[in-house]
Amino acid sequence: MINRKQELPLKDDSSSLFLQVMITIAVFLFAVTLAGVLSINSMLLNWNQSILGSLTVQIMPVNSIDKDKAREETLEHQNKAVRFLESRPEIEKAVPLKDEQLEKLIRPWLGDGTNIGDLPVPRLIDVKVKKGENINFAELAEKLANASPQASLDNHKLWLNKLIRFADGLKMLAMSILLLVVTIASGAIFYSTQTSLGLHKYIIEILHMMGAKDTYVAQQYAKRTAYLGLTSGAAGLALAVPAIFAISRLAEQIEGGIISEATLSWGSWVLILSLPLFSSLIATVTAYYTVKRTLEKMM
Amino acid sequence: MHKKHLIKEKKYFIKYYICYKLKVLNRKGVFILLNKDSSIPAIIEMQNVGIRYGQGPEILSDIKLSLKKGSFHFLTGKSGAGKTSLLSMMYLAQKPSRGIVNVFGKNVNFTNRDSLSLLRRKIGVVFQDFRLLDHLSAFDNVALPLRVCGMDEREVRKRVKELLQWVELDRHMLDTPATLSGGEKQRIAIARAVINRPELLLADEPTGNVDNDIAPKLMKLFVELNKLGTTVVIATHSEKLINDFNYPRLHLQNRGLRIFYPNDVSGLGGNI
Ligand SMILES: Nc1ncnc2c1ncn2[C@@H]1O[C@H](COP(=O)(O)OP(=O)(O)OP(=O)(O)O)[C@@H](O)[C@H]1O
Ligand SMILES: [Mg+2]
């Protein structure tokens, strides 16, 4: 049977390979950057929630030559603080960190095998605020000090604020990279489509003489670029996914729980995995309108 | 006596009224051209048309022309006289440098691109240099005009096969133009021009490369199409062709156009 051949041999265009490489790189960059933006976002969300929803109370260790006594007194202060906190209506729960947890926290600085009992380390109480409660930080801090003089309140706000501003800046930067990648990619599609139109001027003129409208030509270009956008987009994504995993593995190895909160949600993954569809859509629309606009200048 | 005169007046009035209704007279009672052609619309009209390339001199000047629907004309003139240029305005590849060109009653200067495309679908063109698409088979080349207007693929196959058989090229259906002879290419070009049963057929030297025995067959195709209502213009150098058929001829000379009717060769002076 006779197979219908495309009138415009766009497959053999020299610009075809260029476009494939271009779109692959663009989608790769886009996916990795987008993953960055999304995880910064989830990190910011987590941080904001932790500012709103949690406090840390620090119990300064009592100084004494008798280590056991000092420890006991410190724990006594801790219990007082816990009781006070639990009596407050806006607080959901107050959980003192256990020795192992404290050890884990200081291990990066003091190494393995430290015995928490031997050291004058502050004890920490992890406090969860009830959802939707607006606490008066200053008042709570004062009353806490009254209940237990060794206790002080920290709402993470100060140092987190700096981090949040830094993360916000990073996010803006990443967003402008996203915009730039899209601009450059569609610019490349625009120019290579124009070049291709010039290359196939002879064929296009004949198609016009046979009564083809501009849309007929534009559709052939749109089909071709849709295919290129999809396949090259998939290739770019295939390169990006391992890269994203590698980066997040590196981030997980940073202790302290700041960056490990930067996990990608299912929704984020769906967005990232659908990038080839978007690249195909953008490529198609760009090519279509480039053809329409360029042909309008021919007779 | 007086009464008889009145009756005569009345009869005259009725006659006048009928003529007015039939649009033979205009409102003021002046006779509109009563020539028998006036009811037939012109497919192509040109007035004061001039054409030039870039800043060069005018190739054609002050062309005045009206081709009636269903007419058949030869177009002659020395090489370089501007036959192809004149045809290219008719098939809407070129706008006139000056003057008015109406194709199917539409002024080409005020017609948008999509409407021009629709007009082109009613025009079949055999280009002097064929303009076949080299990467497509003979079949796909002939199918082109049908496909660009979105015809159903089954219908396309049926029609194209039929026509290729008729021009004796069904053996070469899947060959690309590069592997075909000049005459075979020409027949493909002709098949492509007529596949859509055009209302206007413009052929630039359509029988230049074909054998003496296939040329009459192709001419017969044009004549048959003309009988079915297609308006035909054929540019040719072939004196034999012109003499074999009694059709009027548009002759280009000294940048102008003159029309000669059969058996009237005065002034041609062998300048074909
Ligand atoms: N695209 C063009 N650019 C510049 N000049 C052109 C162009 N096409 C045609 N001409 C000039 O216009 C003149 C008429 O050319 P045209 O092709 O119309 O002649 P023709 O009658 O068809 O000749 P032939 O019988 O050899 O086909 C020629 O002098 C040619 O040089
Ligand atoms: Mg010519």
Coordinates of C-alpha atoms and ligand atoms in Angstrom, one line a residue:
Chain A
M1 CA 0.0 0.0 0.0
I2 CA 1.1 3.6 -0.6
N3 CA 2.3 5.3 2.6
R4 CA 1.5 8.9 2.8
K5 CA 4.7 10.9 3.1
Q6 CA 4.9 14.4 4.7
E7 CA 5.2 17.0 2.0
L8 CA 7.7 18.9 4.1
P9 CA 10.7 16.7 4.8
L10 CA 11.3 18.2 8.3
K11 CA 12.8 15.1 9.7
D12 CA 15.9 15.6 7.6
D13 CA 16.4 19.2 8.6
S14 CA 19.9 19.9 9.9
S15 CA 18.2 22.1 12.5
S16 CA 16.4 19.0 13.8
L17 CA 19.3 17.6 15.7
F18 CA 20.1 21.1 17.1
L19 CA 16.5 21.4 18.4
Q20 CA 16.6 17.9 19.9
V21 CA 19.8 18.7 21.9
M22 CA 18.5 22.1 22.8
I23 CA 15.2 20.9 24.1
T24 CA 16.9 18.0 26.0
I25 CA 19.2 20.4 27.7
A26 CA 16.5 22.9 28.4
V27 CA 14.2 20.3 30.0
F28 CA 17.1 18.9 32.0
L29 CA 17.9 22.3 33.4
F30 CA 14.3 23.1 33.9
A31 CA 13.6 19.9 35.8
V32 CA 16.5 20.2 38.1
T33 CA 15.9 23.8 38.8
L34 CA 12.2 23.2 39.3
A35 CA 13.0 20.4 41.8
G36 CA 15.1 23.0 43.6
V37 CA 12.3 25.5 43.7
L38 CA 9.8 23.0 44.9
S39 CA 12.0 21.7 47.6
I40 CA 12.9 25.1 48.8
N41 CA 9.2 25.7 48.9
S42 CA 8.5 22.7 51.0
M43 CA 11.4 23.6 53.2
L44 CA 10.0 27.1 53.7
L45 CA 6.6 25.7 54.5
N46 CA 8.1 23.4 57.1
W47 CA 10.1 26.2 58.6
N48 CA 7.1 28.4 58.8
Q49 CA 5.2 25.7 60.4
S50 CA 7.9 25.1 62.9
I51 CA 8.0 28.8 63.8
L52 CA 4.3 28.8 64.3
G53 CA 3.9 25.4 65.9
S54 CA 6.9 24.7 68.0
L55 CA 9.1 26.2 70.6
T56 CA 12.1 25.0 72.4
V57 CA 12.7 25.5 76.1
Q58 CA 16.3 25.3 77.2
I59 CA 17.2 24.4 80.8
M60 CA 20.6 25.7 81.7
P61 CA 22.5 23.1 83.7
V62 CA 23.0 23.7 87.4
N63 CA 26.7 24.1 88.3
S64 CA 27.9 22.0 91.0
I65 CA 31.0 19.9 91.8
D66 CA 28.8 16.9 92.5
K67 CA 27.9 15.8 89.1
D68 CA 25.0 13.6 90.2
K69 CA 23.5 16.3 92.3
A70 CA 23.9 18.9 89.6
R71 CA 22.1 16.5 87.2
E72 CA 19.3 15.8 89.6
E73 CA 18.8 19.5 90.1
T74 CA 18.8 20.2 86.5
L75 CA 16.2 17.5 85.9
E76 CA 14.1 19.0 88.7
H77 CA 14.1 22.3 86.9
Q78 CA 13.2 20.6 83.8
N79 CA 10.3 18.9 85.4
K80 CA 9.0 22.2 86.8
A81 CA 9.2 23.7 83.4
V82 CA 7.4 20.8 81.8
R83 CA 4.6 21.0 84.5
F84 CA 4.3 24.7 83.9
L85 CA 4.1 24.3 80.2
E86 CA 1.5 21.5 80.4
S87 CA -0.7 23.7 82.6
R88 CA -0.9 26.3 79.9
P89 CA -4.0 26.1 77.7
E90 CA -2.3 27.0 74.4
I91 CA 0.3 24.3 74.6
E92 CA -0.5 20.8 73.3
K93 CA 2.5 19.0 74.7
A94 CA 5.9 19.5 76.2
V95 CA 8.4 16.6 75.8
P96 CA 11.8 16.8 77.3
L97 CA 14.5 15.3 75.0
K98 CA 16.0 12.1 76.3
D99 CA 19.7 11.6 76.9
E100 CA 20.1 9.7 73.6
Q101 CA 18.5 12.5 71.7
L102 CA 20.7 15.0 73.2
E103 CA 23.8 12.9 72.6
K104 CA 22.8 12.6 69.0
L105 CA 22.5 16.4 68.7
I106 CA 26.0 17.0 70.1
R107 CA 27.7 14.1 68.5
P108 CA 28.7 16.1 65.4
W109 CA 30.7 18.4 67.7
L110 CA 32.0 16.1 70.4
G111 CA 32.3 12.8 68.6
D112 CA 31.1 9.4 69.5
G113 CA 31.1 8.0 73.0
T114 CA 30.3 11.1 74.9
N115 CA 28.4 10.6 78.0
I116 CA 25.8 13.2 78.5
G117 CA 25.8 12.7 82.2
D118 CA 29.4 13.9 82.4
L119 CA 28.8 17.2 80.7
P120 CA 27.2 20.4 81.7
V121 CA 24.9 20.4 78.7
P122 CA 21.6 22.3 78.6
R123 CA 18.5 20.1 78.6
L124 CA 15.9 20.8 75.9
I125 CA 12.1 20.5 75.9
D126 CA 10.4 20.2 72.7
V127 CA 7.1 22.2 72.9
K128 CA 4.2 21.8 70.5
V129 CA 1.7 24.7 70.4
K130 CA -1.9 23.9 69.8
K131 CA -3.0 24.5 66.2
G132 CA -4.4 27.9 65.6
E133 CA -3.3 29.3 68.9
N134 CA -1.5 32.6 68.9
I135 CA 0.8 32.6 71.8
N136 CA 2.1 35.7 73.5
F137 CA 5.8 34.9 73.4
A138 CA 7.0 37.6 75.9
E139 CA 4.4 36.8 78.5
L140 CA 5.0 33.1 78.3
A141 CA 8.8 33.6 78.5
E142 CA 8.3 35.7 81.7
K143 CA 6.0 33.3 83.4
L144 CA 8.3 30.4 82.5
A145 CA 11.2 32.2 84.1
N146 CA 9.2 32.6 87.2
A147 CA 8.3 28.9 87.3
S148 CA 11.8 27.8 86.7
P149 CA 14.7 30.2 86.8
Q150 CA 17.0 28.0 84.8
A151 CA 14.5 27.9 81.8
S152 CA 14.6 30.1 78.8
L153 CA 12.3 30.1 75.7
D154 CA 13.5 30.1 72.1
N155 CA 11.1 30.2 69.2
H156 CA 13.7 29.7 66.5
K157 CA 12.5 32.8 64.9
L158 CA 15.6 34.8 64.8
W159 CA 18.0 32.5 63.0
L160 CA 15.3 30.9 60.9
N161 CA 14.3 34.3 59.6
K162 CA 17.7 34.8 58.1
L163 CA 17.5 31.3 56.6
I164 CA 14.1 32.0 55.2
R165 CA 15.3 35.2 53.6
F166 CA 18.2 33.4 52.1
A167 CA 16.0 30.6 50.8
D168 CA 13.6 33.1 49.4
G169 CA 16.4 34.8 47.5
L170 CA 17.5 31.4 46.2
K171 CA 14.0 30.7 45.1
M172 CA 13.8 33.9 43.1
L173 CA 17.0 33.2 41.5
A174 CA 15.8 29.7 40.5
M175 CA 12.6 31.1 39.2
S176 CA 14.4 33.5 36.9
I177 CA 16.5 30.6 35.7
L178 CA 13.3 28.8 34.8
L179 CA 12.0 31.8 32.9
L180 CA 15.3 32.2 31.1
V181 CA 15.4 28.5 30.1
V182 CA 11.9 28.8 28.6
T183 CA 12.8 32.0 26.8
I184 CA 16.0 30.6 25.3
A185 CA 14.3 27.4 24.3
S186 CA 11.4 29.1 22.6
G187 CA 13.8 31.5 20.9
A188 CA 15.8 28.6 19.6
I189 CA 12.6 27.0 18.3
F190 CA 11.6 30.3 16.7
Y191 CA 14.9 30.8 14.8
S192 CA 15.3 27.2 13.7
T193 CA 11.7 27.2 12.4
Q194 CA 12.4 30.3 10.5
T195 CA 15.6 28.8 9.1
S196 CA 13.7 25.7 8.1
L197 CA 11.0 27.8 6.4
G198 CA 13.7 29.5 4.3
L199 CA 15.2 26.1 3.5
H200 CA 11.8 24.7 2.3
K201 CA 10.6 27.9 0.6
Y202 CA 10.4 26.1 -2.7
I203 CA 8.1 23.4 -1.4
I204 CA 6.0 25.8 0.6
E205 CA 5.5 27.9 -2.5
I206 CA 4.3 24.9 -4.4
L207 CA 2.0 24.0 -1.5
H208 CA 0.6 27.5 -1.7
M209 CA 0.1 27.2 -5.4
M210 CA -1.8 24.0 -4.9
G211 CA -4.2 25.9 -2.6
A212 CA -2.7 25.1 0.8
K213 CA -3.4 27.7 3.5
D214 CA -0.8 28.8 5.9
T215 CA -2.3 26.6 8.6
Y216 CA -1.6 23.5 6.5
V217 CA 2.1 24.3 6.6
A218 CA 1.9 25.4 10.2
Q219 CA 0.3 22.2 11.2
Q220 CA 3.1 20.1 9.7
Y221 CA 5.6 22.1 11.6
A222 CA 3.5 21.9 14.8
K223 CA 3.3 18.1 14.5
R224 CA 7.0 17.8 14.0
T225 CA 7.9 20.0 16.9
A226 CA 5.3 18.4 19.2
Y227 CA 7.1 15.1 18.6
L228 CA 10.5 16.7 19.1
G229 CA 9.3 18.5 22.2
L230 CA 8.0 15.2 23.7
T231 CA 10.8 12.9 22.9
S232 CA 13.6 15.4 23.7
G233 CA 11.7 16.5 26.7
A234 CA 11.5 12.8 27.9
A235 CA 15.3 12.5 27.3
G236 CA 16.0 15.6 29.3
L237 CA 13.8 14.3 32.1
A238 CA 15.5 10.9 32.0
L239 CA 18.8 12.7 32.7
A240 CA 17.3 15.0 35.3
V241 CA 15.7 12.4 37.5
P242 CA 18.9 10.7 38.6
A243 CA 20.5 14.1 39.0
I244 CA 17.7 15.2 41.3
F245 CA 18.0 12.0 43.3
A246 CA 21.8 12.4 43.6
I247 CA 21.4 16.0 44.9
S248 CA 18.8 15.1 47.4
R249 CA 20.9 12.2 48.7
L250 CA 23.7 14.7 49.2
A251 CA 21.3 17.0 51.0
E252 CA 20.1 14.2 53.3
Q253 CA 23.6 13.6 54.5
I254 CA 23.7 17.1 56.0
E255 CA 22.8 16.6 59.6
G256 CA 20.7 19.0 61.6
G257 CA 17.4 18.5 59.9
I258 CA 17.4 21.8 58.1
I259 CA 17.8 20.6 54.5
S260 CA 16.4 17.1 55.0
E261 CA 13.0 18.8 55.3
A262 CA 13.4 19.7 51.7
T263 CA 11.6 16.7 50.4
L264 CA 9.6 16.5 47.1
S265 CA 6.0 15.8 47.6
W266 CA 4.0 13.5 45.2
G267 CA 2.5 16.6 43.6
S268 CA 5.9 17.9 42.9
W269 CA 7.0 14.7 41.3
V270 CA 3.9 14.7 39.1
L271 CA 4.7 18.2 38.0
I272 CA 8.3 17.3 37.2
L273 CA 7.4 14.1 35.4
S274 CA 4.9 16.0 33.2
L275 CA 7.6 18.4 32.0
P276 CA 7.9 16.7 28.5
L277 CA 4.2 17.5 28.0
F278 CA 4.9 21.1 28.7
S279 CA 8.0 21.2 26.5
S280 CA 6.0 19.7 23.7
L281 CA 3.2 22.2 24.2
I282 CA 5.5 25.2 24.2
A283 CA 7.5 23.9 21.2
T284 CA 4.3 23.3 19.3
V285 CA 2.7 26.6 20.0
T286 CA 6.0 28.5 19.2
A287 CA 6.5 26.7 15.9
Y288 CA 2.9 27.1 14.9
Y289 CA 2.9 30.9 15.4
T290 CA 6.4 31.3 13.9
V291 CA 5.2 29.7 10.7
K292 CA 2.0 31.7 10.6
R293 CA 3.8 35.0 11.2
T294 CA 6.7 34.3 8.8
L295 CA 4.5 33.1 6.0
E296 CA 2.3 36.2 6.2
K297 CA 5.3 38.1 4.7
M298 CA 5.4 35.9 1.6
M299 CA 2.9 36.2 -1.2
Chain B
M1 CA -56.8 57.6 -34.4
H2 CA -55.8 59.0 -31.1
K3 CA -56.8 55.7 -29.3
K4 CA -54.6 53.6 -31.7
H5 CA -51.7 55.8 -30.8
L6 CA -52.2 55.2 -27.1
I7 CA -52.2 51.4 -27.6
K8 CA -49.0 51.7 -29.4
E9 CA -47.5 53.7 -26.6
K10 CA -48.7 51.2 -24.1
K11 CA -47.1 48.3 -26.0
Y12 CA -43.9 50.2 -26.1
F13 CA -44.0 50.8 -22.4
I14 CA -44.5 47.1 -21.6
K15 CA -41.6 46.2 -23.9
Y16 CA -39.5 48.8 -22.1
Y17 CA -40.5 47.5 -18.7
I18 CA -39.6 43.9 -19.6
C19 CA -36.3 45.0 -20.9
Y20 CA -35.6 46.9 -17.7
K21 CA -36.6 43.8 -15.6
L22 CA -34.3 41.6 -17.7
K23 CA -31.5 44.2 -17.0
V24 CA -31.0 44.8 -20.6
L25 CA -31.8 48.5 -20.1
N26 CA -30.7 50.5 -17.1
R27 CA -32.8 52.9 -15.2
K28 CA -32.4 55.8 -17.6
G29 CA -33.4 53.6 -20.5
V30 CA -29.9 53.3 -22.0
F31 CA -29.1 50.0 -23.5
I32 CA -26.5 48.0 -21.5
L33 CA -24.0 46.1 -23.8
L34 CA -26.2 43.7 -25.6
N35 CA -23.4 41.6 -26.8
K36 CA -24.0 38.0 -26.2
D37 CA -21.0 37.6 -23.9
S38 CA -22.3 40.0 -21.3
S39 CA -24.2 37.4 -19.4
I40 CA -21.1 35.2 -19.1
P41 CA -18.9 36.2 -16.2
A42 CA -15.2 37.0 -16.7
I43 CA -12.9 34.6 -14.9
I44 CA -9.9 36.9 -15.3
E45 CA -9.9 40.6 -15.9
M46 CA -6.9 42.9 -16.2
Q47 CA -6.8 46.6 -16.6
N48 CA -3.8 48.8 -17.1
V49 CA -1.7 46.0 -15.7
G50 CA 2.0 46.5 -15.7
I51 CA 4.6 44.1 -14.2
R52 CA 8.2 44.6 -13.5
Y53 CA 10.8 42.7 -11.4
G54 CA 12.5 44.7 -8.7
Q55 CA 13.6 48.0 -10.1
G56 CA 13.9 46.7 -13.6
P57 CA 11.9 47.9 -16.6
E58 CA 8.3 46.9 -17.1
I59 CA 8.1 43.5 -18.8
L60 CA 4.5 44.0 -19.6
S61 CA 2.7 47.4 -19.9
D62 CA -0.9 48.4 -20.0
I63 CA -2.3 45.0 -20.4
K64 CA -6.1 44.9 -20.8
L65 CA -7.7 41.5 -20.8
S66 CA -11.0 39.7 -20.1
L67 CA -11.2 36.0 -20.2
K68 CA -14.8 34.7 -20.2
K69 CA -15.8 31.6 -18.3
G70 CA -15.5 28.6 -20.5
S71 CA -13.1 30.2 -23.0
F72 CA -10.0 28.6 -24.5
H73 CA -7.0 30.7 -25.4
F74 CA -3.5 30.1 -26.6
L75 CA -0.8 32.4 -25.2
T76 CA 2.0 33.1 -27.6
G77 CA 5.0 35.4 -27.9
K78 CA 8.8 35.2 -28.3
S79 CA 10.9 33.7 -25.5
G80 CA 11.2 36.4 -22.9
A81 CA 8.0 38.2 -24.0
G82 CA 6.4 37.6 -20.6
K83 CA 4.1 34.6 -21.1
T84 CA 5.1 33.1 -17.8
S85 CA 4.9 36.4 -16.1
L86 CA 1.4 37.0 -17.3
L87 CA 0.3 33.5 -16.3
S88 CA 1.9 33.9 -12.8
M89 CA -0.4 36.8 -12.2
M90 CA -3.3 34.6 -13.2
Y91 CA -2.3 31.8 -10.9
L92 CA -1.8 34.3 -8.1
A93 CA 1.9 33.8 -7.6
Q94 CA 2.5 37.5 -8.3
K95 CA 0.7 40.7 -7.9
P96 CA 0.8 43.3 -10.6
S97 CA 3.2 46.2 -10.2
R98 CA 0.4 48.4 -11.2
G99 CA -3.2 48.1 -12.5
I100 CA -6.0 45.8 -11.5
V101 CA -6.2 42.1 -11.7
N102 CA -9.5 40.4 -10.9
V103 CA -9.5 36.6 -10.6
F104 CA -12.9 35.0 -10.2
G105 CA -14.2 38.5 -9.7
K106 CA -11.9 39.3 -6.8
N107 CA -9.3 42.0 -6.9
V108 CA -6.1 40.2 -6.0
N109 CA -4.7 43.3 -4.3
F110 CA -7.5 43.3 -1.7
T111 CA -7.8 39.6 -1.1
N112 CA -6.3 38.1 2.0
R113 CA -4.0 35.1 2.1
D114 CA -6.5 32.5 3.0
S115 CA -9.0 33.7 0.4
L116 CA -6.2 33.6 -2.2
S117 CA -5.6 30.0 -1.2
L118 CA -9.2 29.2 -1.7
L119 CA -9.1 30.8 -5.1
R120 CA -6.0 28.8 -6.0
R121 CA -7.9 25.6 -5.4
K122 CA -10.1 26.5 -8.4
I123 CA -7.0 26.9 -10.6
G124 CA -4.9 24.2 -12.1
V125 CA -1.4 25.1 -13.2
V126 CA 1.2 23.3 -15.3
F127 CA 4.4 25.1 -14.6
Q128 CA 7.0 25.5 -17.4
D129 CA 9.6 23.9 -15.1
F130 CA 7.0 21.4 -13.7
R131 CA 7.8 22.2 -10.0
L132 CA 7.3 18.7 -8.8
L133 CA 8.4 17.8 -5.3
D134 CA 11.5 15.6 -5.8
H135 CA 11.2 13.7 -2.5
L136 CA 7.6 12.6 -3.2
S137 CA 6.5 9.8 -5.5
A138 CA 4.5 10.6 -8.7
F139 CA 1.4 9.5 -6.8
D140 CA 2.0 11.9 -3.9
N141 CA 2.8 14.7 -6.3
V142 CA -0.5 14.3 -8.1
A143 CA -2.4 13.8 -4.9
L144 CA -1.1 17.1 -3.5
P145 CA -4.0 19.5 -4.6
L146 CA -6.5 17.0 -3.1
R147 CA -4.7 16.6 0.1
V148 CA -4.1 20.3 0.8
C149 CA -7.9 20.8 0.8
G150 CA -8.4 17.9 3.1
M151 CA -10.0 15.3 0.9
D152 CA -10.7 11.8 2.3
E153 CA -7.7 9.6 1.6
R154 CA -9.7 6.8 0.0
E155 CA -11.2 9.2 -2.5
V156 CA -7.7 10.7 -3.1
R157 CA -6.3 7.2 -4.0
K158 CA -9.1 6.4 -6.3
R159 CA -8.9 9.6 -8.2
V160 CA -5.1 9.7 -8.5
K161 CA -4.8 6.1 -9.6
E162 CA -7.5 6.7 -12.3
L163 CA -5.8 9.8 -13.6
L164 CA -2.3 8.2 -13.6
Q165 CA -3.7 5.3 -15.6
W166 CA -5.1 7.8 -18.0
V167 CA -1.8 9.6 -18.6
E168 CA -0.2 6.1 -18.9
L169 CA 2.0 6.6 -15.8
D170 CA 0.5 4.0 -13.5
R171 CA 3.7 1.9 -13.8
H172 CA 5.7 4.8 -12.4
M173 CA 3.2 5.6 -9.6
L174 CA 5.8 5.1 -6.8
D175 CA 8.8 6.5 -8.6
T176 CA 10.2 9.9 -7.7
P177 CA 10.4 12.6 -10.4
A178 CA 14.2 12.4 -10.4
T179 CA 14.0 8.9 -11.9
L180 CA 11.5 9.9 -14.6
S181 CA 12.0 11.3 -18.1
G182 CA 11.2 14.9 -19.0
G183 CA 8.0 13.8 -20.8
E184 CA 6.9 11.7 -17.9
K185 CA 7.5 14.5 -15.4
Q186 CA 5.4 16.8 -17.7
R187 CA 2.5 14.3 -17.6
I188 CA 2.7 14.2 -13.8
A189 CA 2.7 18.0 -13.8
I190 CA -0.4 18.0 -16.0
A191 CA -2.1 15.3 -13.9
R192 CA -1.5 17.4 -10.8
A193 CA -3.0 20.4 -12.5
V194 CA -6.2 18.7 -13.6
I195 CA -6.8 16.3 -10.6
N196 CA -9.0 18.8 -8.8
R197 CA -11.1 19.5 -11.9
P198 CA -10.2 23.2 -11.9
E199 CA -12.4 25.9 -13.1
L200 CA -9.4 27.6 -14.6
L201 CA -6.5 25.7 -16.2
L202 CA -3.2 27.5 -16.9
A203 CA -0.6 25.6 -18.7
D204 CA 2.9 26.9 -19.5
E205 CA 4.3 24.9 -22.5
P206 CA 2.5 21.7 -21.5
T207 CA 3.4 19.7 -24.5
G208 CA 7.0 20.8 -24.9
N209 CA 8.6 17.6 -23.8
V210 CA 6.2 14.9 -24.8
D211 CA 6.1 12.7 -27.9
N212 CA 4.0 13.6 -30.9
D213 CA 1.6 10.8 -30.2
I214 CA 1.0 11.7 -26.6
A215 CA 0.7 15.5 -27.2
P216 CA -2.7 15.2 -29.0
K217 CA -3.9 13.0 -26.1
L218 CA -3.0 15.7 -23.6
M219 CA -4.5 18.4 -25.7
K220 CA -7.7 16.3 -25.9
L221 CA -7.7 16.2 -22.1
F222 CA -7.6 20.0 -22.1
V223 CA -10.3 20.3 -24.7
E224 CA -12.5 17.8 -22.8
L225 CA -12.0 19.8 -19.6
N226 CA -12.9 23.0 -21.5
K227 CA -16.1 21.3 -22.8
L228 CA -17.0 20.6 -19.2
G229 CA -16.7 24.3 -18.4
T230 CA -13.1 24.8 -17.5
T231 CA -11.5 28.0 -18.8
V232 CA -8.2 27.2 -20.4
V233 CA -5.1 29.2 -21.2
I234 CA -2.1 27.4 -22.8
A235 CA 1.2 29.1 -23.4
T236 CA 3.0 27.5 -26.3
H237 CA 5.5 28.0 -29.0
S238 CA 4.1 25.2 -31.2
E239 CA 2.7 26.6 -34.4
K240 CA 1.3 23.1 -35.1
L241 CA -0.8 23.1 -31.9
I242 CA -2.2 26.5 -32.7
N243 CA -3.1 25.5 -36.2
D244 CA -4.7 22.2 -35.2
F245 CA -7.2 23.9 -32.9
N246 CA -9.3 26.9 -33.8
Y247 CA -8.9 28.8 -30.6
P248 CA -8.2 32.6 -30.2
R249 CA -4.7 33.5 -29.3
L250 CA -3.3 36.1 -26.9
H251 CA -0.1 37.4 -28.4
L252 CA 2.5 39.2 -26.4
Q253 CA 4.7 41.6 -28.3
N254 CA 6.5 44.8 -27.4
R255 CA 5.3 44.6 -23.8
G256 CA 1.7 44.7 -25.0
L257 CA -1.1 42.1 -25.6
R258 CA -3.1 41.6 -28.7
I259 CA -5.8 39.1 -29.3
F260 CA -6.1 37.2 -32.6
Y261 CA -9.1 35.1 -33.6
P262 CA -8.7 32.0 -35.7
N263 CA -7.9 32.7 -39.4
D264 CA -6.9 36.2 -38.6
V265 CA -3.1 36.2 -38.7
S266 CA -2.7 39.8 -39.9
G267 CA 0.0 41.5 -37.9
L268 CA 1.4 38.4 -36.4
G269 CA 4.3 38.4 -38.8
G270 CA 5.4 35.0 -37.7
N271 CA 6.4 36.4 -34.3
I272 CA 5.3 33.4 -32.3
Ligands
LIG1 N1 11.9 36.4 -11.2 C1 12.4 37.2 -12.2 N2 13.2 38.2 -11.8 C2 13.7 39.0 -12.7 N3 13.4 39.0 -14.0 C3 12.5 38.1 -14.4 C4 12.0 37.1 -13.5 N4 11.2 36.3 -14.2 C5 11.2 36.7 -15.5 N5 12.0 37.8 -15.6 C6 12.3 38.5 -16.9 O1 11.0 38.8 -17.4 C7 11.0 38.6 -18.8 C8 9.8 37.7 -19.2 O2 10.0 36.5 -18.7 P1 9.0 35.3 -18.8 O3 9.5 34.1 -18.1 O4 7.7 35.8 -18.4 O5 9.0 35.1 -20.4 P2 8.4 33.9 -21.2 O6 7.5 34.5 -22.3 O7 7.7 33.0 -20.4 O8 9.6 33.2 -21.9 P3 9.8 31.7 -22.3 O9 9.0 31.5 -23.6 O10 11.2 31.5 -22.6 O11 9.3 30.8 -21.2 C9 12.3 38.1 -19.2 O12 13.1 39.1 -19.8 C10 13.0 37.6 -17.9 O13 14.3 38.0 -17.9
MG2 MG 7.9 31.1 -19.8

